[in-house]
Short mmCIF file of C-alpha atoms in Angstrom, two decimals:
data_model
loop_
_atom_site.label_atom_id
_atom_site.label_comp_id
_atom_site.label_asym_id
_atom_site.label_seq_id
_atom_site.Cartn_x
_atom_site.Cartn_y
_atom_site.Cartn_z
CA MET G 193 -105.99 35.60 -62.72
CA ASN G 194 -103.23 33.09 -63.08
CA ILE G 195 -100.74 34.55 -60.65
CA ARG G 196 -99.22 32.06 -58.29
CA LYS G 197 -96.94 33.02 -55.47
CA ASN G 198 -93.36 31.91 -56.03
CA SER G 199 -91.45 33.57 -53.24
CA GLU G 200 -88.16 32.41 -51.83
CA ALA G 201 -89.96 31.28 -48.68
CA GLU G 202 -92.18 28.93 -50.71
CA ARG G 203 -89.52 27.46 -52.97
CA LEU G 204 -86.92 26.59 -50.37
CA SER G 205 -87.12 24.07 -47.56
CA PHE G 206 -86.04 24.88 -44.03
CA TRP G 207 -82.55 23.44 -44.45
CA GLU G 208 -82.05 25.29 -47.73
CA LYS G 209 -83.03 28.56 -46.09
CA LEU G 210 -80.35 28.02 -43.46
CA TYR G 211 -77.70 28.58 -46.23
CA LEU G 212 -74.95 26.73 -44.39
CA PRO G 213 -75.76 23.11 -45.37
CA GLU G 214 -76.06 24.17 -49.02
CA ILE G 215 -72.76 26.05 -48.83
CA ALA G 216 -71.15 22.96 -47.31
CA LYS G 217 -72.52 20.90 -50.21
CA GLY G 218 -71.04 23.34 -52.72
CA MET G 219 -67.71 23.28 -50.96
CA GLY G 220 -67.74 19.49 -51.15
CA ILE G 221 -68.08 19.78 -54.92
CA THR G 222 -65.19 22.23 -55.25
CA PHE G 223 -63.04 20.09 -52.96
CA ARG G 224 -63.60 17.05 -55.16
CA GLN G 225 -62.73 19.13 -58.24
CA MET G 226 -59.26 19.77 -56.83
CA PHE G 227 -58.19 16.16 -57.33
CA LYS G 228 -59.56 15.69 -60.83
CA PRO G 229 -57.20 15.59 -63.83
CA LYS G 230 -56.09 19.01 -65.07
CA PHE G 231 -56.96 20.45 -68.45
CA THR G 232 -53.92 22.71 -68.74
CA ARG G 233 -51.51 22.12 -71.65
CA GLN G 234 -47.94 23.15 -70.82
CA TYR G 235 -47.72 24.89 -74.17
CA PRO G 236 -44.16 25.52 -75.30
CA GLU G 237 -43.13 22.05 -74.13
CA GLU G 238 -46.33 20.25 -75.12
CA VAL G 239 -47.08 21.40 -78.65
CA TRP G 240 -50.56 21.07 -80.07
CA ILE G 241 -50.70 19.44 -83.50
CA PRO G 242 -53.90 20.36 -85.36
CA THR G 243 -55.87 18.00 -87.62
CA GLY G 244 -56.28 18.46 -91.37
CA SER G 245 -59.30 20.71 -90.93
CA TYR G 246 -57.18 23.43 -89.32
CA ARG G 247 -56.63 26.65 -91.30
CA GLY G 248 -53.13 27.85 -90.51
CA ARG G 249 -50.62 29.81 -92.62
CA PRO G 250 -51.43 29.51 -96.37
CA VAL G 251 -48.61 27.83 -98.35
CA LEU G 252 -47.87 26.92 -101.98
CA VAL G 253 -47.76 23.22 -102.86
CA ASN G 254 -44.42 22.13 -104.26
CA GLU G 255 -44.29 18.82 -106.13
CA ASP G 256 -41.19 16.88 -107.11
CA ASP G 257 -41.15 18.42 -110.60
CA GLY G 258 -41.86 21.99 -109.51
CA GLU G 259 -44.66 24.12 -108.14
CA ARG G 260 -48.34 23.62 -108.97
CA CYS G 261 -49.22 27.32 -109.18
CA VAL G 262 -49.97 28.69 -112.69
CA ALA G 263 -50.19 32.31 -111.56
CA CYS G 264 -53.84 32.80 -112.61
CA GLY G 265 -54.18 35.43 -109.87
CA LEU G 266 -57.58 34.18 -108.62
CA CYS G 267 -56.34 33.94 -105.04
CA SER G 268 -55.10 37.49 -105.15
CA ARG G 269 -58.46 38.57 -106.67
CA VAL G 270 -60.58 36.82 -104.04
CA CYS G 271 -58.49 37.72 -101.00
CA PRO G 272 -60.75 39.95 -98.82
CA ALA G 273 -57.77 41.40 -96.97
CA LEU G 274 -55.69 42.08 -100.11
CA ALA G 275 -52.82 40.09 -98.67
CA ILE G 276 -51.66 38.25 -101.79
CA GLU G 277 -49.62 39.64 -104.65
CA VAL G 278 -48.88 37.54 -107.76
CA GLN G 279 -46.79 38.38 -110.83
CA ALA G 280 -46.97 35.85 -113.65
CA ALA G 281 -44.22 34.88 -116.10
CA GLU G 282 -43.90 32.34 -118.92
CA THR G 283 -41.93 29.12 -118.91
CA ASP G 284 -41.12 26.29 -121.33
CA ARG G 285 -42.68 23.58 -119.17
CA ASP G 286 -46.10 21.94 -119.84
CA LYS G 287 -47.97 24.41 -117.67
CA GLU G 288 -46.52 27.40 -119.57
CA ARG G 289 -47.04 29.92 -116.72
CA TYR G 290 -45.51 30.25 -113.28
CA PRO G 291 -45.50 32.97 -110.60
CA GLU G 292 -42.40 35.08 -110.90
CA LYS G 293 -43.26 36.72 -107.63
CA PHE G 294 -45.73 35.40 -105.04
CA GLU G 295 -46.03 37.28 -101.78
CA ILE G 296 -48.42 36.91 -98.87
CA ASN G 297 -48.46 39.66 -96.25
CA MET G 298 -49.08 37.75 -93.01
CA LEU G 299 -50.03 40.94 -91.20
CA ARG G 300 -53.01 41.25 -93.56
CA CYS G 301 -53.97 37.59 -93.89
CA ILE G 302 -57.12 36.66 -91.97
CA TYR G 303 -56.85 32.89 -92.51
CA CYS G 304 -60.28 32.75 -94.21
CA GLY G 305 -59.15 30.09 -96.69
CA PHE G 306 -60.81 31.74 -99.73
CA CYS G 307 -57.55 31.51 -101.71
CA GLU G 308 -57.46 27.77 -101.17
CA GLU G 309 -61.16 27.44 -102.06
CA VAL G 310 -60.86 29.41 -105.29
CA CYS G 311 -57.62 27.83 -106.54
CA PRO G 312 -58.28 25.70 -109.69
CA GLU G 313 -54.96 23.85 -109.37
CA GLU G 314 -55.11 23.08 -105.61
CA ALA G 315 -51.82 24.92 -105.50
CA ILE G 316 -52.37 27.10 -102.44
CA VAL G 317 -53.55 25.32 -99.27
CA MET G 318 -53.79 26.16 -95.59
CA SER G 319 -51.05 24.51 -93.53
CA LYS G 320 -50.90 23.61 -89.84
CA ASP G 321 -48.52 26.44 -88.89
CA TYR G 322 -50.01 28.67 -86.19
CA ASP G 323 -46.93 29.79 -84.29
CA LEU G 324 -46.14 32.87 -86.41
CA VAL G 325 -43.91 35.55 -84.94
CA PHE G 326 -42.36 38.49 -86.79
CA THR G 327 -40.05 41.18 -85.50
CA SER G 328 -40.64 43.67 -88.36
CA GLN G 329 -43.25 44.48 -91.00
CA GLU G 330 -40.88 43.51 -93.82
CA GLU G 331 -40.27 40.13 -92.28
CA ALA G 332 -44.02 39.45 -92.23
CA ILE G 333 -44.24 39.53 -96.04
CA LEU G 334 -43.49 35.97 -97.05
CA GLY G 335 -41.95 35.38 -100.47
CA LYS G 336 -41.83 32.21 -102.54
CA ASP G 337 -38.81 30.90 -100.65
CA LYS G 338 -40.89 30.62 -97.48
CA LEU G 339 -44.23 29.78 -99.10
CA LEU G 340 -43.19 26.70 -101.10
CA VAL G 341 -43.75 23.55 -99.05
CA HIS G 342 -43.26 20.02 -100.33
CA ILE G 343 -46.46 18.07 -100.97
CA SER G 344 -45.48 15.28 -98.57
CA LYS G 345 -45.92 17.68 -95.63
CA LEU G 346 -49.42 18.70 -96.69
CA GLN G 347 -51.06 15.28 -97.08
CA ASP G 348 -53.51 15.80 -94.15
CA ARG G 349 -54.91 18.99 -95.60
CA LEU G 350 -55.12 17.67 -99.19
CA GLU G 351 -56.92 14.57 -97.90
CA PHE G 352 -59.36 16.81 -95.98
CA LEU G 353 -60.00 18.95 -99.07
CA ARG G 354 -60.67 15.91 -101.22
CA GLN G 355 -63.34 14.75 -98.76
CA TYR G 356 -65.11 17.98 -97.86
CA LYS G 357 -64.44 20.60 -100.49
CA MET P 158 -30.27 50.84 -19.28
CA ASP P 159 -33.11 48.42 -18.61
CA ILE P 160 -35.62 50.32 -20.71
CA ILE P 161 -33.24 50.21 -23.70
CA TRP P 162 -33.04 46.42 -23.49
CA ILE P 163 -36.83 46.14 -23.31
CA LEU P 164 -37.20 48.42 -26.31
CA LEU P 165 -34.53 46.51 -28.23
CA GLU P 166 -36.25 43.21 -27.47
CA ALA P 167 -39.59 44.58 -28.69
CA LEU P 168 -37.93 45.96 -31.81
CA ILE P 169 -36.28 42.65 -32.69
CA LYS P 170 -39.58 40.83 -32.13
CA ALA P 171 -41.42 43.38 -34.26
CA VAL P 172 -38.95 43.05 -37.15
CA VAL P 173 -39.06 39.25 -37.03
CA ILE P 174 -42.85 39.09 -36.82
CA LEU P 175 -43.46 41.73 -39.50
CA ASN P 176 -41.13 39.94 -41.90
CA LEU P 177 -42.81 36.69 -41.05
CA ILE P 178 -46.24 38.11 -41.85
CA LEU P 179 -45.50 40.41 -44.75
CA LEU P 180 -42.99 38.31 -46.63
CA PHE P 181 -44.05 34.88 -45.58
CA ALA P 182 -47.76 34.81 -44.77
CA ALA P 183 -48.92 37.35 -47.34
CA ALA P 184 -46.73 35.95 -50.11
CA LEU P 185 -47.69 32.39 -49.28
CA GLY P 186 -51.32 33.50 -49.13
CA VAL P 187 -51.15 34.94 -52.63
CA TRP P 188 -49.48 31.78 -53.88
CA ALA P 189 -52.03 29.55 -52.15
CA GLU P 190 -54.91 31.59 -53.55
CA ARG P 191 -53.64 31.19 -57.10
CA LYS P 192 -52.87 27.50 -56.68
CA VAL P 193 -56.13 26.56 -54.95
CA SER P 194 -58.24 28.54 -57.41
CA ALA P 195 -56.41 26.77 -60.23
CA TRP P 196 -57.00 23.33 -58.73
CA ILE P 197 -60.68 24.05 -58.17
CA GLN P 198 -61.00 25.09 -61.81
CA ASN P 199 -59.04 22.03 -63.05
CA ARG P 200 -55.99 24.10 -63.94
CA ILE P 201 -52.37 23.77 -62.77
CA GLY P 202 -51.71 27.33 -61.62
CA PRO P 203 -48.38 29.19 -61.50
CA ASN P 204 -45.50 26.72 -61.91
CA ARG P 205 -42.81 28.59 -63.83
CA VAL P 206 -41.20 30.87 -61.20
CA GLY P 207 -39.27 28.80 -58.72
CA PRO P 208 -40.21 25.32 -57.48
CA PHE P 209 -44.01 24.82 -57.79
CA GLY P 210 -44.25 28.51 -58.69
CA LEU P 211 -43.49 29.45 -55.08
CA LEU P 212 -41.67 32.63 -56.13
CA GLN P 213 -44.66 33.87 -58.15
CA PRO P 214 -45.87 36.36 -55.48
CA PHE P 215 -42.37 37.93 -55.39
CA ALA P 216 -42.43 38.25 -59.16
CA ASP P 217 -45.87 39.88 -58.87
CA VAL P 218 -44.68 42.39 -56.27
CA PHE P 219 -41.55 43.10 -58.34
CA LYS P 220 -43.80 43.83 -61.32
CA LEU P 221 -45.94 46.17 -59.22
CA PHE P 222 -42.81 48.07 -58.15
CA MET P 223 -41.90 48.61 -61.80
CA LYS P 224 -45.34 49.98 -62.73
CA GLU P 225 -46.10 53.64 -63.20
CA ASP P 226 -47.73 55.17 -60.14
CA LEU P 227 -50.72 57.14 -61.37
CA ILE P 228 -52.73 59.60 -59.29
CA PRO P 229 -55.90 60.92 -60.93
CA LYS P 230 -55.94 64.67 -61.55
CA ALA P 231 -59.11 65.22 -59.53
CA ALA P 232 -58.06 63.03 -56.62
CA ASP P 233 -57.29 64.34 -53.15
CA LYS P 234 -53.58 63.59 -53.31
CA THR P 235 -52.84 63.47 -49.59
CA PHE P 236 -55.58 61.01 -48.72
CA HIS P 237 -55.02 59.08 -51.90
CA ARG P 238 -51.47 58.42 -50.67
CA ILE P 239 -52.41 57.79 -47.04
CA ALA P 240 -55.25 55.32 -47.64
CA PRO P 241 -53.18 52.26 -48.65
CA ILE P 242 -50.74 52.94 -45.83
CA ILE P 243 -53.59 52.94 -43.31
CA THR P 244 -54.99 49.70 -44.71
CA LEU P 245 -51.68 47.84 -44.69
CA GLY P 246 -50.48 49.40 -41.41
CA ILE P 247 -53.64 48.36 -39.57
CA ALA P 248 -53.55 44.88 -41.03
CA ILE P 249 -50.01 44.40 -39.72
CA SER P 250 -50.27 46.15 -36.36
CA VAL P 251 -52.92 43.71 -35.13
CA TYR P 252 -50.05 41.24 -34.79
CA ALA P 253 -48.69 43.26 -31.88
CA VAL P 254 -50.95 41.44 -29.44
CA ILE P 255 -50.97 37.95 -30.91
CA PRO P 256 -49.12 35.32 -28.84
CA PHE P 257 -47.24 32.80 -31.00
CA ALA P 258 -46.28 30.32 -28.28
CA ASP P 259 -46.10 29.85 -24.52
CA ASP P 260 -43.58 31.89 -22.51
CA VAL P 261 -40.03 30.56 -22.71
CA LYS P 262 -37.66 30.45 -19.75
CA ILE P 263 -33.99 30.99 -20.56
CA GLY P 264 -31.88 31.15 -17.43
CA ASP P 265 -34.01 33.05 -14.95
CA LYS P 266 -35.52 35.38 -17.53
CA ILE P 267 -38.94 34.78 -19.06
CA TYR P 268 -39.39 35.68 -22.72
CA GLN P 269 -42.83 36.24 -24.20
CA MET P 270 -43.41 34.88 -27.68
CA GLY P 271 -45.02 37.90 -29.31
CA ILE P 272 -44.60 41.67 -29.23
CA ALA P 273 -47.08 42.32 -26.41
CA PRO P 274 -49.10 39.12 -25.96
CA ASP P 275 -49.99 39.80 -22.32
CA LEU P 276 -51.83 43.06 -23.04
CA ASN P 277 -54.83 42.89 -20.72
CA ILE P 278 -57.20 44.39 -23.30
CA GLY P 279 -55.82 42.23 -26.15
CA ILE P 280 -59.03 41.32 -27.94
CA LEU P 281 -60.46 44.83 -27.49
CA PHE P 282 -57.29 46.19 -29.15
CA VAL P 283 -57.82 43.84 -32.10
CA LEU P 284 -61.46 44.88 -32.50
CA ALA P 285 -60.57 48.57 -32.30
CA LEU P 286 -57.82 48.26 -34.92
CA THR P 287 -59.88 46.25 -37.39
CA SER P 288 -62.58 48.91 -37.13
CA VAL P 289 -60.02 51.59 -37.96
CA GLY P 290 -59.02 49.49 -40.97
CA VAL P 291 -62.24 50.44 -42.74
CA TYR P 292 -61.03 54.05 -42.84
CA GLY P 293 -58.32 53.04 -45.28
CA ILE P 294 -60.84 51.59 -47.72
CA THR P 295 -63.41 54.38 -47.29
CA LEU P 296 -60.73 57.07 -47.70
CA ALA P 297 -59.38 55.30 -50.77
CA GLY P 298 -62.88 55.30 -52.26
CA TRP P 299 -63.57 58.92 -51.40
CA SER P 300 -60.20 60.44 -52.32
CA SER P 301 -60.09 58.79 -55.77
CA ASN P 302 -62.93 61.10 -56.91
CA ASN P 303 -64.44 58.28 -58.93
CA LYS P 304 -68.07 57.19 -58.63
CA TYR P 305 -67.24 53.50 -58.53
CA SER P 306 -64.54 53.93 -55.93
CA LEU P 307 -66.87 56.03 -53.79
CA LEU P 308 -69.59 53.37 -53.99
CA GLY P 309 -67.05 50.74 -52.98
CA GLY P 310 -65.90 52.79 -50.04
CA LEU P 311 -69.47 53.47 -48.90
CA ARG P 312 -70.37 49.82 -49.17
CA SER P 313 -67.35 48.93 -47.10
CA SER P 314 -68.38 51.22 -44.24
CA ALA P 315 -72.03 50.10 -44.39
CA GLN P 316 -70.90 46.48 -44.34
CA MET P 317 -68.60 47.17 -41.42
CA ILE P 318 -71.39 48.68 -39.31
CA SER P 319 -73.72 45.76 -39.88
CA TYR P 320 -71.09 43.13 -39.09
CA GLU P 321 -69.02 44.64 -36.28
CA LEU P 322 -72.00 44.36 -33.94
CA SER P 323 -72.64 40.66 -34.38
CA MET P 324 -68.89 40.02 -34.41
CA GLY P 325 -68.44 41.73 -31.08
CA LEU P 326 -71.45 40.00 -29.59
CA ALA P 327 -70.29 36.59 -30.83
CA LEU P 328 -67.04 37.26 -29.00
CA VAL P 329 -68.81 37.96 -25.73
CA GLY P 330 -69.53 34.26 -25.31
CA VAL P 331 -65.81 33.43 -25.41
CA LEU P 332 -65.00 36.28 -23.06
CA MET P 333 -67.62 35.06 -20.58
CA ILE P 334 -66.07 31.59 -20.53
CA ALA P 335 -62.50 32.87 -20.24
CA GLY P 336 -63.34 35.73 -17.88
CA SER P 337 -60.57 37.83 -19.42
CA LEU P 338 -59.81 40.07 -22.42
CA SER P 339 -56.17 38.99 -22.58
CA LEU P 340 -55.46 36.70 -25.53
CA ASN P 341 -52.85 34.75 -23.58
CA GLU P 342 -55.36 33.96 -20.86
CA ILE P 343 -58.08 32.98 -23.33
CA VAL P 344 -55.62 30.57 -24.97
CA SER P 345 -54.31 29.06 -21.74
CA LYS P 346 -57.87 28.05 -20.76
CA GLN P 347 -58.10 25.82 -23.88
CA ASP P 348 -55.22 23.45 -23.11
CA VAL P 349 -56.63 20.24 -24.68
CA ILE P 350 -58.83 19.56 -27.69
CA TRP P 351 -62.02 18.91 -25.68
CA ARG P 352 -61.65 22.24 -23.92
CA TRP P 353 -61.43 24.26 -27.13
CA ASN P 354 -64.00 27.04 -27.27
CA VAL P 355 -65.40 25.80 -30.57
CA ILE P 356 -66.99 22.90 -28.66
CA PHE P 357 -68.70 25.16 -26.10
CA GLN P 358 -69.50 27.90 -28.59
CA PRO P 359 -70.55 26.29 -31.91
CA LEU P 360 -73.10 29.01 -32.69
CA GLY P 361 -70.75 31.79 -31.65
CA PHE P 362 -68.01 30.26 -33.80
CA ILE P 363 -70.18 30.20 -36.94
CA LEU P 364 -71.29 33.79 -36.32
CA PHE P 365 -67.71 34.93 -35.80
CA LEU P 366 -66.53 33.06 -38.88
CA VAL P 367 -69.20 34.63 -41.10
CA SER P 368 -68.50 38.08 -39.66
CA SER P 369 -64.77 37.74 -40.20
CA PHE P 370 -65.41 36.96 -43.86
CA ALA P 371 -67.26 40.28 -44.03
CA GLU P 372 -64.55 41.97 -41.99
CA THR P 373 -61.78 40.94 -44.39
CA ASN P 374 -63.88 41.84 -47.48
CA ARG P 375 -63.56 38.35 -48.88
CA THR P 376 -66.11 36.60 -51.07
CA PRO P 377 -69.07 36.08 -50.45
CA PHE P 378 -68.95 39.54 -48.87
CA ASP P 379 -66.48 41.31 -51.17
CA LEU P 380 -68.99 44.00 -52.11
CA PRO P 381 -66.49 46.89 -51.79
CA GLU P 382 -64.49 45.34 -54.65
CA ALA P 383 -67.25 43.70 -56.69
CA GLU P 384 -65.38 43.66 -60.02
CA PRO P 385 -68.42 43.19 -62.30
CA GLU P 386 -70.47 46.10 -60.93
CA LEU P 387 -67.88 48.48 -59.48
CA VAL P 388 -64.86 47.84 -61.75
CA GLY P 389 -62.72 47.05 -58.73
CA GLY P 390 -64.44 49.36 -56.23
CA TYR P 391 -62.17 51.29 -53.90
CA ASN P 392 -58.95 50.31 -55.68
CA THR P 393 -60.05 51.27 -59.21
CA GLU P 394 -57.81 54.36 -59.29
CA TYR P 395 -54.77 52.75 -57.71
CA SER P 396 -51.76 51.44 -59.55
CA GLY P 397 -48.20 50.37 -58.87
CA MET P 398 -47.16 49.62 -55.31
CA LYS P 399 -50.15 51.49 -53.85
CA PHE P 400 -52.35 48.83 -55.38
CA GLY P 401 -49.80 46.30 -54.18
CA MET P 402 -50.28 47.54 -50.62
CA PHE P 403 -54.04 46.96 -50.81
CA PHE P 404 -53.29 43.57 -52.31
CA LEU P 405 -50.89 42.60 -49.52
CA ALA P 406 -53.23 44.05 -46.90
CA GLU P 407 -56.00 41.74 -48.06
CA TYR P 408 -53.82 38.69 -47.46
CA ALA P 409 -52.34 40.04 -44.24
CA ASN P 410 -55.92 40.65 -43.06
CA MET P 411 -56.83 37.11 -43.94
CA ALA P 412 -53.88 35.79 -41.93
CA THR P 413 -54.85 38.07 -39.03
CA SER P 414 -58.48 36.91 -39.03
CA SER P 415 -57.36 33.29 -39.16
CA ALA P 416 -54.99 33.90 -36.25
CA ILE P 417 -57.77 35.49 -34.18
CA ILE P 418 -60.18 32.66 -34.95
CA VAL P 419 -57.53 30.11 -33.98
CA LEU P 420 -56.76 31.97 -30.75
CA LEU P 421 -60.38 32.34 -29.73
CA TYR P 422 -61.90 29.05 -30.83
CA PHE P 423 -59.20 26.48 -31.69
CA GLY P 424 -56.90 26.70 -28.69
CA GLY P 425 -54.35 29.11 -30.20
CA TRP P 426 -50.81 27.80 -29.79
CA GLN P 427 -51.92 25.04 -27.41
CA LEU P 428 -51.23 21.55 -28.71
CA PRO P 429 -54.42 19.47 -29.14
CA PHE P 430 -53.16 17.05 -26.47
CA PRO P 431 -51.37 17.63 -23.12
CA ALA P 432 -47.75 18.69 -23.66
CA ASP P 433 -46.45 15.86 -21.39
CA TRP P 434 -47.31 13.31 -24.08
CA LEU P 435 -44.43 14.63 -26.16
CA GLY P 436 -42.17 14.59 -23.10
CA LEU P 437 -41.50 18.32 -23.40
CA GLN P 438 -40.98 20.51 -20.38
CA GLN P 439 -43.11 23.53 -19.65
CA GLY P 440 -41.20 26.66 -20.63
CA SER P 441 -38.60 24.86 -22.78
CA ILE P 442 -37.57 26.07 -26.24
CA ALA P 443 -38.52 22.76 -27.89
CA LEU P 444 -42.07 23.05 -26.60
CA ALA P 445 -42.28 26.64 -27.83
CA VAL P 446 -41.16 25.54 -31.30
CA ALA P 447 -43.75 22.76 -31.34
CA GLN P 448 -46.44 25.20 -30.26
CA PHE P 449 -45.37 27.73 -32.86
CA ILE P 450 -45.52 25.16 -35.67
CA ASN P 451 -48.88 23.97 -34.35
CA PHE P 452 -50.21 27.56 -34.34
CA MET P 453 -48.96 28.22 -37.88
CA LEU P 454 -50.51 24.97 -39.12
CA LYS P 455 -53.88 25.92 -37.68
CA ILE P 456 -53.64 29.35 -39.33
CA ALA P 457 -52.67 27.76 -42.65
CA ILE P 458 -55.70 25.47 -42.52
CA LEU P 459 -58.00 28.43 -41.87
CA VAL P 460 -56.40 30.49 -44.66
CA PHE P 461 -57.00 27.55 -46.97
CA PHE P 462 -60.62 27.56 -45.79
CA PHE P 463 -60.92 31.28 -46.61
CA ILE P 464 -59.59 30.67 -50.14
CA TRP P 465 -61.72 27.58 -50.61
CA VAL P 466 -64.89 29.53 -49.74
CA ARG P 467 -63.92 32.34 -52.11
CA TRP P 468 -63.80 29.99 -55.10
CA THR P 469 -67.04 28.23 -54.14
CA VAL P 470 -69.60 30.80 -53.00
CA PRO P 471 -70.83 33.63 -55.25
CA ARG P 472 -71.13 37.20 -53.98
CA PHE P 473 -74.15 38.24 -51.91
CA ARG P 474 -76.42 40.97 -53.17
CA TYR P 475 -76.26 44.21 -51.18
CA ASP P 476 -79.75 43.89 -49.64
CA GLN P 477 -79.17 40.20 -48.85
CA LEU P 478 -76.03 41.18 -46.98
CA MET P 479 -77.87 43.80 -44.92
CA ASN P 480 -80.69 41.34 -44.19
CA LEU P 481 -78.20 38.70 -43.09
CA GLY P 482 -76.29 41.14 -40.90
CA TRP P 483 -79.18 42.80 -39.09
CA LYS P 484 -82.02 40.27 -39.17
CA VAL P 485 -80.14 36.99 -38.77
CA LEU P 486 -76.67 37.36 -37.31
CA LEU P 487 -77.46 40.05 -34.72
CA PRO P 488 -80.42 38.21 -33.06
CA LEU P 489 -78.45 34.95 -33.16
CA ALA P 490 -75.47 36.63 -31.52
CA LEU P 491 -77.73 37.96 -28.75
CA LEU P 492 -79.21 34.48 -28.35
CA ASN P 493 -75.69 33.07 -28.09
CA VAL P 494 -74.83 35.49 -25.28
CA LEU P 495 -78.03 34.49 -23.45
CA LEU P 496 -77.38 30.76 -23.86
CA THR P 497 -73.79 31.11 -22.67
CA ALA P 498 -74.93 33.09 -19.64
CA VAL P 499 -77.53 30.44 -18.77
CA GLY P 500 -74.96 27.68 -19.30
CA ILE P 501 -72.40 29.29 -17.01
CA TRP P 502 -75.06 30.03 -14.38
CA LEU P 503 -76.30 26.42 -14.39
CA LEU P 504 -72.83 24.83 -14.26
CA LYS P 505 -71.51 27.05 -11.50
#
């Protein structure tokens, strides 16, 4: 049989069995830890700025000559949480279609990024906003006025998408 | 007329000392616990309420006052209410016999610095009261009518039985050297650093220290609470200020244990060097203030030690605790008594 004894008495030396020297060693470690630099971020004062890979609040890209969205409704179709509602309308511009109504319910959104992935026009992207607070359910439904963000503020994310998507 | 003055003096002392312990020591203890644990874990700790977060414990207590006070339907309501009062009351009343400084002479009257520091059975009184303290925890566990609370309460009493013995025996060494049970007398024998009892009684000191960790239910012997296995143990069913009383009692107990250890082994209020070096007269107020600050500093260092150990050492298993209590500490305490007796007999 291949059973070897491995009791506490065999594994530990005399000094280890005394407990106290080992406890003193451990306390030395914790004492040294006290003077090491702290990891805490003083949040409201010290704001964390995410990198381009961060999936925050989804927003619509707004270029100088108008929005990119053509209201194809793919984002609304793919959204697993049914958070997006799009109503298309026609326009005289080159792109012919634009969203008359575009609403994202932030209480439903799960920040999965599927809308961004499925969008053929790269018109809806995830921003860096993570500090989202609402005081009522109505307020949490964001309309076009809040969703449209100028392209210059989304460069990090667009750069990231170009590299990894 | 005389008896009224004596009573009034005792009352004033009691109010001052209770405020000192409850408001100051316990609150500062809570603050120190949170700060030290934060530092050990590379965090900053409370720093929003007041300078350095010093008012945090008051905010905590204020929150506890605002909380709903729930009593479980199946609980024994009387004992459920009494248990935290016993725990906190016992933790505070030990301070009745603790001397804070040497006697002060004002005019031709001698004032004692403490409520009754010259009690001739001082240390016996302390031991008796701390043993009663376990009733609070056991009653809390039993009256909650909750299996976890009951287990916590039972553990507390089992732990108490296995540690009181070695604690008492470790004390015997000190008592043999001092030849008295009065705390004032034990302290006055240790007037300079090389006459502190910790030098004559290193083994007894370690035994007493370990036992007092068990006595105050602090990690590594906090089995009655044991959050992961007993969901908080004896205080599972407590909320609001009743929980707050257990909370404060824990820190008051810690301050008490530290005070007793300082009195017995680290010279109590005695300065580490002869008082003449400071040019202070025996019995003067200035000397008493110096001694008081010295005493409080020693207590603060020991409280820090208690906290430091809590955030370093993990909890003992129940059988390990029993083994340690009965098979290790008790024989060692007996050995310590024997060695002290031989030492005194040889040196006489």
